[in-house]
CSV table of C-alpha atoms in Angstrom, one decimal:
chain,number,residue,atom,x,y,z
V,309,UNK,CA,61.2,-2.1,-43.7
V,310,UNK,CA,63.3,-4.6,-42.0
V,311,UNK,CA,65.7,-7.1,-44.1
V,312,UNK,CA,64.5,-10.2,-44.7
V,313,UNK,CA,65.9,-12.8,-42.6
V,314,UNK,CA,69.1,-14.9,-44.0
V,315,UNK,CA,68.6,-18.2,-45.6
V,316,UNK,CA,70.3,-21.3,-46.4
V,317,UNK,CA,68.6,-21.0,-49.8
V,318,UNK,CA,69.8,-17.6,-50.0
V,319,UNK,CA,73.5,-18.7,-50.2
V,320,UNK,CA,72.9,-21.4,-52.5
V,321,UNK,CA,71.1,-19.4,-55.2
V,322,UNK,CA,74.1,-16.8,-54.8
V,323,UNK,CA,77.0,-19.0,-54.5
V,324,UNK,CA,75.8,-22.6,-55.6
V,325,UNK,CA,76.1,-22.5,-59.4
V,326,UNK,CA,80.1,-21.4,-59.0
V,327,UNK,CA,80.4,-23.9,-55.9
V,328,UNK,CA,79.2,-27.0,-58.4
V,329,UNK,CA,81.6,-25.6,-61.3
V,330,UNK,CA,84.5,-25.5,-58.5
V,331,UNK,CA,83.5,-29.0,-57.6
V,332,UNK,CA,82.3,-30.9,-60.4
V,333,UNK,CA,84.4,-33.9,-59.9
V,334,UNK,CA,83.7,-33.6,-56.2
V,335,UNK,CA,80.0,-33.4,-55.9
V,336,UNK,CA,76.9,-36.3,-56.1
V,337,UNK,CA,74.1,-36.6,-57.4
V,338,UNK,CA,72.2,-36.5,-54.4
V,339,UNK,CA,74.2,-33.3,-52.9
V,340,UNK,CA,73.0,-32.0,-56.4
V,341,UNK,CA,69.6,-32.7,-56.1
V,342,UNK,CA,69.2,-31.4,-52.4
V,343,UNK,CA,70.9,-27.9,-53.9
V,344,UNK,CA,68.4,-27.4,-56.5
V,345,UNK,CA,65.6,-28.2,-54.4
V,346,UNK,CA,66.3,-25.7,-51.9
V,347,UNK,CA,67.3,-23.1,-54.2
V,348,UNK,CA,63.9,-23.5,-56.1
V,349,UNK,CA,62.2,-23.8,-52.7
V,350,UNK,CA,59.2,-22.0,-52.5
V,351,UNK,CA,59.4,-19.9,-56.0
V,352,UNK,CA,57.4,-19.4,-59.0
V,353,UNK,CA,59.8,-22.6,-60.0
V,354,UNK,CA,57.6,-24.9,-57.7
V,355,UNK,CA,54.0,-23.3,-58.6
V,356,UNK,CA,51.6,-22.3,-56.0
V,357,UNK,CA,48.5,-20.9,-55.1
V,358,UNK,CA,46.7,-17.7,-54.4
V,359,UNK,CA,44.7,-16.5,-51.4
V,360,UNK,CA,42.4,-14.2,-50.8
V,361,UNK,CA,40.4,-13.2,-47.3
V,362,UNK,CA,36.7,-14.3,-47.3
V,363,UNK,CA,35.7,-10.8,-46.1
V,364,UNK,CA,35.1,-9.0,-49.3
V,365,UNK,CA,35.6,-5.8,-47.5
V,366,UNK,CA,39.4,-6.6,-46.9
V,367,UNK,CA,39.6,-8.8,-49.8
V,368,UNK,CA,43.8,-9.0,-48.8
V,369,UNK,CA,45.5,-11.0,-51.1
V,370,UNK,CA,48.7,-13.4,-50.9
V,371,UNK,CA,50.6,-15.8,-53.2
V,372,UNK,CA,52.1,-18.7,-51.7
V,373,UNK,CA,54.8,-20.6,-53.9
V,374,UNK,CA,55.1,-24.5,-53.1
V,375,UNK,CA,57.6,-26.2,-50.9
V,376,UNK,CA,60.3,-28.2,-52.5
V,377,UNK,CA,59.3,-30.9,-49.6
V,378,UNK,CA,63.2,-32.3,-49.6
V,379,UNK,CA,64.1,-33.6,-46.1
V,380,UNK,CA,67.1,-31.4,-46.1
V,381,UNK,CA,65.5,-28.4,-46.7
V,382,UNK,CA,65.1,-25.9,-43.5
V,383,UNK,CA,62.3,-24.5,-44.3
V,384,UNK,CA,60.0,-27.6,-45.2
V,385,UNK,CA,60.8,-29.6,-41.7
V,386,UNK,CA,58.1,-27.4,-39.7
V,387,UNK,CA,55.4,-29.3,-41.6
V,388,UNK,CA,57.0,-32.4,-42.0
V,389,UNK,CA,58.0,-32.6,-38.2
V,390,UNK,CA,53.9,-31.6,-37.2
V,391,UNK,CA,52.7,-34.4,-39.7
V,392,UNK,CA,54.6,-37.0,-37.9
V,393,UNK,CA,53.8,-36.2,-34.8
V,394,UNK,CA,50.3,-36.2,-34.8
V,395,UNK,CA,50.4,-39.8,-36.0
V,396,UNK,CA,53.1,-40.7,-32.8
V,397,UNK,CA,50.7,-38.8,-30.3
V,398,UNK,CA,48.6,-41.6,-30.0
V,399,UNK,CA,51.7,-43.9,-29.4
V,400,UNK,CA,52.9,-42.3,-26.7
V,401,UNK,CA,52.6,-44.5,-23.1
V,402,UNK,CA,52.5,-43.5,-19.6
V,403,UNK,CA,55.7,-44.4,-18.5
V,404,UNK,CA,58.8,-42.3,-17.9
V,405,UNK,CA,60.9,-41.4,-21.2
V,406,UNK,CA,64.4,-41.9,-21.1
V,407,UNK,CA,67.1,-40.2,-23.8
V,408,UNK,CA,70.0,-42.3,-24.7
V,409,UNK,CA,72.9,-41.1,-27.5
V,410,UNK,CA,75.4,-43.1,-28.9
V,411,UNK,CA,78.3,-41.9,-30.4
V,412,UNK,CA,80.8,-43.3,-33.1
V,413,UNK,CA,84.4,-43.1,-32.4
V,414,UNK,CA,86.1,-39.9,-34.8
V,415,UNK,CA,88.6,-42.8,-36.3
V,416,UNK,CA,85.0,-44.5,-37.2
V,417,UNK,CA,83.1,-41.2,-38.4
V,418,UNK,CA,86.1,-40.7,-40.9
V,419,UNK,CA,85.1,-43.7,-43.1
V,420,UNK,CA,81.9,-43.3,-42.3
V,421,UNK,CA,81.7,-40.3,-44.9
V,422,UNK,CA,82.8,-42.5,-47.8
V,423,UNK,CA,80.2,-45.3,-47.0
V,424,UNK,CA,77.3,-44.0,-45.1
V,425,UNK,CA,74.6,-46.2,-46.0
V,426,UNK,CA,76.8,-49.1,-44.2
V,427,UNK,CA,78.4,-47.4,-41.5
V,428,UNK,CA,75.0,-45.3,-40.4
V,429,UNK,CA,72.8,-48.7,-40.6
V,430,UNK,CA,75.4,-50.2,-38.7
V,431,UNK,CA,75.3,-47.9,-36.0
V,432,UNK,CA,71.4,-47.7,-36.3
V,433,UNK,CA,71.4,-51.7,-35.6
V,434,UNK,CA,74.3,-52.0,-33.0
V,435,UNK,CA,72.9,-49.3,-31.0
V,436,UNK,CA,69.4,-51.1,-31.0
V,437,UNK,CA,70.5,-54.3,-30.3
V,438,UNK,CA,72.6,-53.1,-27.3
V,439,UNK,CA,70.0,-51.6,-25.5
V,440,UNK,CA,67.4,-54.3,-26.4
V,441,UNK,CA,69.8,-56.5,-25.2
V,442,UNK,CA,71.0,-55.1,-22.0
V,443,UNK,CA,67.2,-54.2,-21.2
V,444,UNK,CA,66.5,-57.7,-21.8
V,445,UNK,CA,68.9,-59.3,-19.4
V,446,UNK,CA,67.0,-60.2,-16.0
V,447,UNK,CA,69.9,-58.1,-14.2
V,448,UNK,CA,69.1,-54.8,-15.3
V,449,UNK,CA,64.9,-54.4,-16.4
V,450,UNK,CA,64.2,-57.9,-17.5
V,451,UNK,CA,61.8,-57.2,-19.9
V,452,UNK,CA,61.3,-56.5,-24.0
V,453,UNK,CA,60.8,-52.8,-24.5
V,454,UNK,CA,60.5,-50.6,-27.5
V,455,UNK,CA,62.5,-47.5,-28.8
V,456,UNK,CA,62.7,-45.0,-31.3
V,457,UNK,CA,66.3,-44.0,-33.1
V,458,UNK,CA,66.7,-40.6,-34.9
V,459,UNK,CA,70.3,-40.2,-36.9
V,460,UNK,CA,72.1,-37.1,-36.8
V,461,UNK,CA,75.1,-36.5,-38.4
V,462,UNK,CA,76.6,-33.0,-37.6
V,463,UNK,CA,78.4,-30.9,-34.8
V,464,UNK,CA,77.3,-27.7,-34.1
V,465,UNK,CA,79.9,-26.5,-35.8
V,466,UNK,CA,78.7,-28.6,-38.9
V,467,UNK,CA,81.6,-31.3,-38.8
V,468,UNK,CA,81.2,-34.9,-39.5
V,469,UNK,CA,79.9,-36.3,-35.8
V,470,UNK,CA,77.1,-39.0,-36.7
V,471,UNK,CA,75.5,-40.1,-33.6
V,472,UNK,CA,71.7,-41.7,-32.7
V,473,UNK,CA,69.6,-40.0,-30.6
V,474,UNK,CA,67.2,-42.6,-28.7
V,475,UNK,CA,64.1,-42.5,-27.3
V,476,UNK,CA,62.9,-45.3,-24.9
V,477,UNK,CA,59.9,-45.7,-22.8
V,478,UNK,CA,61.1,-46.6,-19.0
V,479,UNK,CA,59.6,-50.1,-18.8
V,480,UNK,CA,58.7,-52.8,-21.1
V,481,UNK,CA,56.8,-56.3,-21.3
V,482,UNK,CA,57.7,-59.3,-19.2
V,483,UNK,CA,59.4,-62.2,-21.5
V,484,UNK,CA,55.7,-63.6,-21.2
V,485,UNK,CA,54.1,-60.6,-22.0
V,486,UNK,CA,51.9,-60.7,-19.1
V,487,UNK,CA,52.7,-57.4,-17.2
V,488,UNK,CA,54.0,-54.5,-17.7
V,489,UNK,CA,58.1,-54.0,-16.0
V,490,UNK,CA,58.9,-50.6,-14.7
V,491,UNK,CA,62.5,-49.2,-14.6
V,492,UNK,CA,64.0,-47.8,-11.4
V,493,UNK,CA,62.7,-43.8,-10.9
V,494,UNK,CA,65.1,-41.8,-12.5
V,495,UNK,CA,67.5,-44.7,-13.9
V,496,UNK,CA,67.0,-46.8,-17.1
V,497,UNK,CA,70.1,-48.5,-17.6
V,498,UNK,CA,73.8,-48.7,-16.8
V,499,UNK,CA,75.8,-46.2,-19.7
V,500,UNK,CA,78.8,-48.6,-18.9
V,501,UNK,CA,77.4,-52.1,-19.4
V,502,UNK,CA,75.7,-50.1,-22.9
V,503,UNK,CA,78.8,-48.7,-24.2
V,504,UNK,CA,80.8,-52.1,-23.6
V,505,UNK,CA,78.1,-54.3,-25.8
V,506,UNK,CA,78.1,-51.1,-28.1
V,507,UNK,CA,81.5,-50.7,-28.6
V,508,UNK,CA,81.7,-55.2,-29.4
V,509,UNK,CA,79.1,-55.8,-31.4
V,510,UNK,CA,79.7,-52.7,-33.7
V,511,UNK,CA,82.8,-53.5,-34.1
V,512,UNK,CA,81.6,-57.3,-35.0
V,513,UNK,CA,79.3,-56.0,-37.5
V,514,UNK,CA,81.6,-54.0,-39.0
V,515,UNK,CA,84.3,-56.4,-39.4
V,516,UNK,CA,81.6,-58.4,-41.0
V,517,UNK,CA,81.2,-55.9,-43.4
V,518,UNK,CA,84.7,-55.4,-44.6
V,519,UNK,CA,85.0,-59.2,-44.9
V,520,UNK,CA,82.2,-58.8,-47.2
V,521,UNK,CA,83.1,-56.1,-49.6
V,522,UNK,CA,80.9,-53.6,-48.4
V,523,UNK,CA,83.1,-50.7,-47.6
V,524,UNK,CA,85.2,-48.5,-50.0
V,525,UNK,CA,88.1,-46.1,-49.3
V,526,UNK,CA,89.5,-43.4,-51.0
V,527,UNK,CA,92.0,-41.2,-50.5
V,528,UNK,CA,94.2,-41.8,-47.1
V,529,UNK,CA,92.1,-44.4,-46.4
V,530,UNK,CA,92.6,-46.6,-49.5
V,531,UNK,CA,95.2,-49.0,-47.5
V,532,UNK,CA,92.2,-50.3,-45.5
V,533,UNK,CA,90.7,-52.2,-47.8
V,534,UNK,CA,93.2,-54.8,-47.2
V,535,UNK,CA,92.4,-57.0,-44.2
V,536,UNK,CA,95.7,-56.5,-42.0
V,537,UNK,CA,95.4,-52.6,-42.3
V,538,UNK,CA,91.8,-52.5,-41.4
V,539,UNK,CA,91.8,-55.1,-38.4
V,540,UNK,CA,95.0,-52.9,-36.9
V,541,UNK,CA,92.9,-49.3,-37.6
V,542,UNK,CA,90.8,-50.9,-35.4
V,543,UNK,CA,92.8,-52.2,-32.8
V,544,UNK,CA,93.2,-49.2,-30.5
V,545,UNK,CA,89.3,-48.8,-30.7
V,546,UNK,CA,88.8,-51.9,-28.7
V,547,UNK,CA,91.0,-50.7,-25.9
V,548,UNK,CA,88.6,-46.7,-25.2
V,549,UNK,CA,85.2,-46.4,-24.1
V,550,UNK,CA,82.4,-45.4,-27.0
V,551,UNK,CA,80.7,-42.5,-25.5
V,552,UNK,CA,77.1,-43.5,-24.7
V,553,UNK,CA,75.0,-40.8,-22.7
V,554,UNK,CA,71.8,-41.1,-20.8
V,555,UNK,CA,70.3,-38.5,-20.4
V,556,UNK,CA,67.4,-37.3,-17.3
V,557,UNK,CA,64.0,-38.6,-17.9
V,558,UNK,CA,61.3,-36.7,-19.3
V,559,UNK,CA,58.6,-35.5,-17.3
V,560,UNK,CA,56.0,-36.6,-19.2
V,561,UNK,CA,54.0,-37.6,-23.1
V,562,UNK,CA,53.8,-33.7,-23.6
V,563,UNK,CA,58.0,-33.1,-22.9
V,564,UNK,CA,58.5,-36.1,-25.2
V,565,UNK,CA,56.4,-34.8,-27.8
V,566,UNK,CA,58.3,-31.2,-27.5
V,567,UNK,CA,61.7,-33.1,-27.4
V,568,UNK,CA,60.7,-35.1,-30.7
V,569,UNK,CA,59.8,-31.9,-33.0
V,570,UNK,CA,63.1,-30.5,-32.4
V,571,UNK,CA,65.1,-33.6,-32.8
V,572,UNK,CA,62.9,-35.7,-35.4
V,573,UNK,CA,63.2,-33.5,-38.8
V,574,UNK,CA,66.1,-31.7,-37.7
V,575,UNK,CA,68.7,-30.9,-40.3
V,576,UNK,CA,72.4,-30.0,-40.2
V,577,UNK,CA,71.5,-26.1,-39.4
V,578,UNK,CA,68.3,-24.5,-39.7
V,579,UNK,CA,68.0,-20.8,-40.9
V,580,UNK,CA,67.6,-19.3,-36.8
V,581,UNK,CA,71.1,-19.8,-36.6
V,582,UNK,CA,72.8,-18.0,-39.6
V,583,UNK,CA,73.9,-14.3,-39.0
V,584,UNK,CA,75.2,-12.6,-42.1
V,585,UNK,CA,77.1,-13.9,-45.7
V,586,UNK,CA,79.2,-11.8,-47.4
V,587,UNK,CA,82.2,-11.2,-49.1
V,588,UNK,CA,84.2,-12.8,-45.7
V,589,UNK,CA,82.1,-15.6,-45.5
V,590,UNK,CA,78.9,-17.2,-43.7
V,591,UNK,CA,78.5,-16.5,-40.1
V,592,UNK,CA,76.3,-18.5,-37.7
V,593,UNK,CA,75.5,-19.7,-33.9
V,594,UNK,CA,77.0,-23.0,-32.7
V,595,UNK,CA,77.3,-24.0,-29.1
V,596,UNK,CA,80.4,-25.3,-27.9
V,597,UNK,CA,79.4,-28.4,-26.2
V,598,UNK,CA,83.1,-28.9,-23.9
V,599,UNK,CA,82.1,-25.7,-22.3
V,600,UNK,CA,79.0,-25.4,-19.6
V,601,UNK,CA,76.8,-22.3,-18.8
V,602,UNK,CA,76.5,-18.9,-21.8
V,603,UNK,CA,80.2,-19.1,-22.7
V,604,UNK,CA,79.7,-22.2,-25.1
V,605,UNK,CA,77.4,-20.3,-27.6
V,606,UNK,CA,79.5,-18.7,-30.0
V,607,UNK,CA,79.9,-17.6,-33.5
V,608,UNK,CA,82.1,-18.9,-36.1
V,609,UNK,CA,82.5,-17.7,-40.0
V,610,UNK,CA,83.6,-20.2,-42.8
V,611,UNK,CA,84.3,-19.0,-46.0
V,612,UNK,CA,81.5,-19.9,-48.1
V,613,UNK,CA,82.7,-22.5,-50.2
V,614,UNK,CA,83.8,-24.6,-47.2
V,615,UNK,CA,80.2,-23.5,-45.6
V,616,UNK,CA,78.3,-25.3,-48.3
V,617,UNK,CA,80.3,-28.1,-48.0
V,618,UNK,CA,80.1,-28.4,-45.0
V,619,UNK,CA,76.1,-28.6,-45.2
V,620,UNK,CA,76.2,-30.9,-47.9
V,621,UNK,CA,78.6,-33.6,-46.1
V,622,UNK,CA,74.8,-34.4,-44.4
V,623,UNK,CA,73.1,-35.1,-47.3
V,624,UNK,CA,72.2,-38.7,-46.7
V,625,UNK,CA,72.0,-41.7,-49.1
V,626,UNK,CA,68.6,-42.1,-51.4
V,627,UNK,CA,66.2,-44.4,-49.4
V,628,UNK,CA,67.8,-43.8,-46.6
V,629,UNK,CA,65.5,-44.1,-43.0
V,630,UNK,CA,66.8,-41.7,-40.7
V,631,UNK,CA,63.8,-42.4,-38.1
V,632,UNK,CA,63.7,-46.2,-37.1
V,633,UNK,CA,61.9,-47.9,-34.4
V,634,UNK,CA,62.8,-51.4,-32.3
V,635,UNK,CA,61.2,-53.5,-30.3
V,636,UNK,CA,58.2,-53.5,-28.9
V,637,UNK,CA,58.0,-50.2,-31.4
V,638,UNK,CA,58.8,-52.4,-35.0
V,639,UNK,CA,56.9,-51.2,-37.6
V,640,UNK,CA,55.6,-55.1,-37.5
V,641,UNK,CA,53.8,-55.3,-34.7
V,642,UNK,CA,54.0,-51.8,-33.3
V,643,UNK,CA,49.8,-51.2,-33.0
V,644,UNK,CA,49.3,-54.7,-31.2
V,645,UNK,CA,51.6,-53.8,-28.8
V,646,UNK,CA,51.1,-50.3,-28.4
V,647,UNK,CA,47.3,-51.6,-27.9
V,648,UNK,CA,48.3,-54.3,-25.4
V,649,UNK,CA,50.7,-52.3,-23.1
V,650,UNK,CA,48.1,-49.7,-23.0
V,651,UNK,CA,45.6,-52.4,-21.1
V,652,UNK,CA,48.5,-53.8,-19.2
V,653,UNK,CA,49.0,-49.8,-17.9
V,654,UNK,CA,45.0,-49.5,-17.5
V,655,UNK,CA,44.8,-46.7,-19.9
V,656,UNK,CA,42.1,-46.6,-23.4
V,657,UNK,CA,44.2,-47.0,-26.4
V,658,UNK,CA,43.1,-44.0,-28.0
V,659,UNK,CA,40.6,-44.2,-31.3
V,660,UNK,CA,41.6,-43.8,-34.5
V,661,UNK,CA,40.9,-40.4,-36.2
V,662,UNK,CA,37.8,-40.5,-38.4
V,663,UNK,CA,38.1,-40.2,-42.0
V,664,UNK,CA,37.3,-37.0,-43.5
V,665,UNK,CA,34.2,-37.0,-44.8
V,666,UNK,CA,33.6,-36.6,-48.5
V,667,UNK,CA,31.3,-33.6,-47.9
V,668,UNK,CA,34.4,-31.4,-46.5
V,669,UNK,CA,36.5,-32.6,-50.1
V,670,UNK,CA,34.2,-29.7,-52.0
V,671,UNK,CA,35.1,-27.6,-49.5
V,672,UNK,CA,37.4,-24.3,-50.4
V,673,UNK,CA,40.9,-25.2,-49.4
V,674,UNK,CA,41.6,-22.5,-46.1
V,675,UNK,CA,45.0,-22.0,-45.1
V,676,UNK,CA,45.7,-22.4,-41.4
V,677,UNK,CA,47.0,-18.9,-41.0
V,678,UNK,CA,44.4,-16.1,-40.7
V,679,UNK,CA,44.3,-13.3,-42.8
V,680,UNK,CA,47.0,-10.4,-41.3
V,681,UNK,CA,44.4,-7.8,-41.7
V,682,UNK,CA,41.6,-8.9,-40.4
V,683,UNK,CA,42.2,-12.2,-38.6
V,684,UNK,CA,39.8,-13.6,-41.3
V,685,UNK,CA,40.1,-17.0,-43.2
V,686,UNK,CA,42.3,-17.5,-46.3
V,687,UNK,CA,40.4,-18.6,-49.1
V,688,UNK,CA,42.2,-20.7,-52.1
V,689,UNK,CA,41.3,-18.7,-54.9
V,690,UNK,CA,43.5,-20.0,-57.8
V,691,UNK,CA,46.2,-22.3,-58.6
V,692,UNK,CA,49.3,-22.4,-60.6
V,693,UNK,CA,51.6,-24.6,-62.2
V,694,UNK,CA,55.5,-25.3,-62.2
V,695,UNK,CA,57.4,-22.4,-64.0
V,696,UNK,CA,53.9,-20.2,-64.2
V,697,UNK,CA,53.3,-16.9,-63.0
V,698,UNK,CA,49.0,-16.6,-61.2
V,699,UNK,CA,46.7,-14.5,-62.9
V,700,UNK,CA,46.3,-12.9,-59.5
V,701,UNK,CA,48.2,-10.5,-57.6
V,702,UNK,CA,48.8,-9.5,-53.7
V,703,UNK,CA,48.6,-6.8,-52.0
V,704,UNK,CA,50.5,-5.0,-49.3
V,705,UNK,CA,49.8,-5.3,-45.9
V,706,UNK,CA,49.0,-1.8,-44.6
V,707,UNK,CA,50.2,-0.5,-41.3
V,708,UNK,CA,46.7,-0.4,-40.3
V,709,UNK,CA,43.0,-1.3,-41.0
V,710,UNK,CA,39.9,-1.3,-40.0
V,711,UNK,CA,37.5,-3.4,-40.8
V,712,UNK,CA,33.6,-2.9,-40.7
V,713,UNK,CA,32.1,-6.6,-40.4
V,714,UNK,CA,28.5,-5.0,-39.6
């Protein structure tokens, strides 16, 4: 039988409890929460539910513990990520896609750690406003567009790198809102001209919030909290270009909806790219990113205190939106407009889904995955709470079967 595959959950449950001893005075509330959620991740902690095949001659039967549904979890993104984008299908337009990433400085990243609900809604708004700014302006596209902004804050290598990924339809309304402005094939806007308004009106902002009292520093960083210390830290920033990166355009609705389930719920590292954990540490993929072609993916092990860590420096604040949208794509208005550049591009807004009828609520609850025996459905036979153990059991699935459904 092969092993099962490695798991972040697996290295918590083994190593956690000593890892929050070691660090007591080290670790938050939220790091703590996100660590018992994934260690009691789908377990008879969470309760369940037991399925059996509706052909009685199989009868195969599986239990299925709950998720713990935290948004640092890897193995409860899948769902979460096909939820969402079922509701953003109907969003899409059919106008080019263009990616744009903006970076924070490493001198900016660093105090970003000890005040991340500032620093990353800082760098969601700057980022925005540049590029609805710049798009604005009659000398690049001239008209008011809409985007999408997902937060990431890791390397591959799980180090501190918090960046915005940005997804922006090529075009956008005229300032009158009477016709629909297409970018340049291939070319949304200049990187230069973005990173220069960037790089300003970050900087602004944050000065603003130091002025106001809204950063704290600890450790080396303590001196900044006076005025004079903090406006010199930031001196040699306003002198080096802030990397923003465009990248190609997408080919089409269907790439951006592929591009969006990898990036949307994606967390620090998922559970594809860990190798082994023992006694020498944790082993897993990362790419190095300064090195082009097969030679940039590589492995790396870190012991396994400093792995967990390392995972945990993502967790982000309570409350915290890591998916925002701008523009045209503001949660305020986002259906009128979505609705109105649809007839400006002479394509049907599509109709909203029907609701499901209350005949199908008495319906058995069927799991989307067929039975493994027979290819039959999964009936819900039984349910069972938090800390309980179903009155059911499963069985094995043989090596083979057959199955006589005359």
């Amino acid at each position: 039988m092969p092993r099962p595959a490695l798991e972040v959950a697996d290295i918590l449950r083994d190593h956690g409890a000593a890892w929050r001893r070691a660090n007591a005075s080290h670790v938050s509330l939220g790091q703590m929460k996100v660590m018992s959620a994934i260690e009691r991740c789908r377990t008879a902690a969470l309760g369940g539910h037991v399925a059996r095949c509706e052909n009685q001659k199989c009868a195969h039967t599986i239990i299925a513990y709950n998720s713990c549904r935290n948004r640092h979890c890897p193995k409860c993104q899948g769902a979460a990520a096909r939820e969402w984008l079922a509701e953003r299908e109907a969003e899409l337009l059919p106008a080019p896609y263009f990616h744009v990433v903006y970076t924070l400085p490493a001198a900016i990243a660093d105090i970003a750690y000890q005040n991340k609900a500032v620093i990353y809604d800082l760098l969601f708004k700057a980022s925005a406003e540049t590029t609805l700014t710049i798009a604005a302006d009659p000398k690049h596209l001239g008209a008011r567009i809409g985007l999408m902004s997902v937060l990431h804050t890791w390397g591959s290598a799980l180090t501190h790198h918090p960046h915005v990924h940005m997804v922006v339809p090529g075009g956008g309304l005229s300032p009158d809102g009477s016709k629909w402005i297409v970018c340049r094939p291939r070319y949304f806007l200049t990187v230069a001209v973005l990173s220069a308004l960037f790089r300003r009106l970050f900087l602004q902002m944050l000065v603003a919030a130091h002025h106001a009292g809204r950063l704290q520093f600890f450790g080396d960083h303590v001196r900044l909290a006076d005025k004079a210390a903090f406006k010199a830290y930031l001196a040699p920033l306003r002198k080096i270009d802030w990397v923003v990166y465009a990248k190609e355009p997408f080919a089409g609705p269907k790439q951006v909806l592929r591009y969006l389930s990898r990036y949307t719920h994606r967390i620090a590292i998922s559970n594809r790219r860990l190798l082994s954990a023992d006694q020498s540490g944790v082993t897993f993929k990362y790419k190095d990113y300064r090195i082009d072609g097969p030679a940039r993916y590589k492995t790396m092990t870190l012991a396994t205190n400093e792995f967990i860590r390392r995972f945990l420096i993502h967790v982000l604040p309570k409350g915290f939106h890591r998916i925002r949208h701008y523009g045209l794509l503001g949660n305020t208005n986002r259906a009128a407009n979505i609705t109105h550049a649809h007839k400006l591009l002479a394509v049907p807004s599509r109709p909203k889904e029907p609701e499901m009828p209350e005949a199908a609520l008495d319906q058995p609850s069927v799991l989307q995955r067929p039975c493994p025996c027979c290819g039959g459905r999964m009936i819900v036979i039984e349910t069972f709470d938090r800390g309980c153990q179903p009155k059911h059991r499963p069985t094995p699935v043989p090596q083979a079967i057959t199955i006589d459904t005359s």
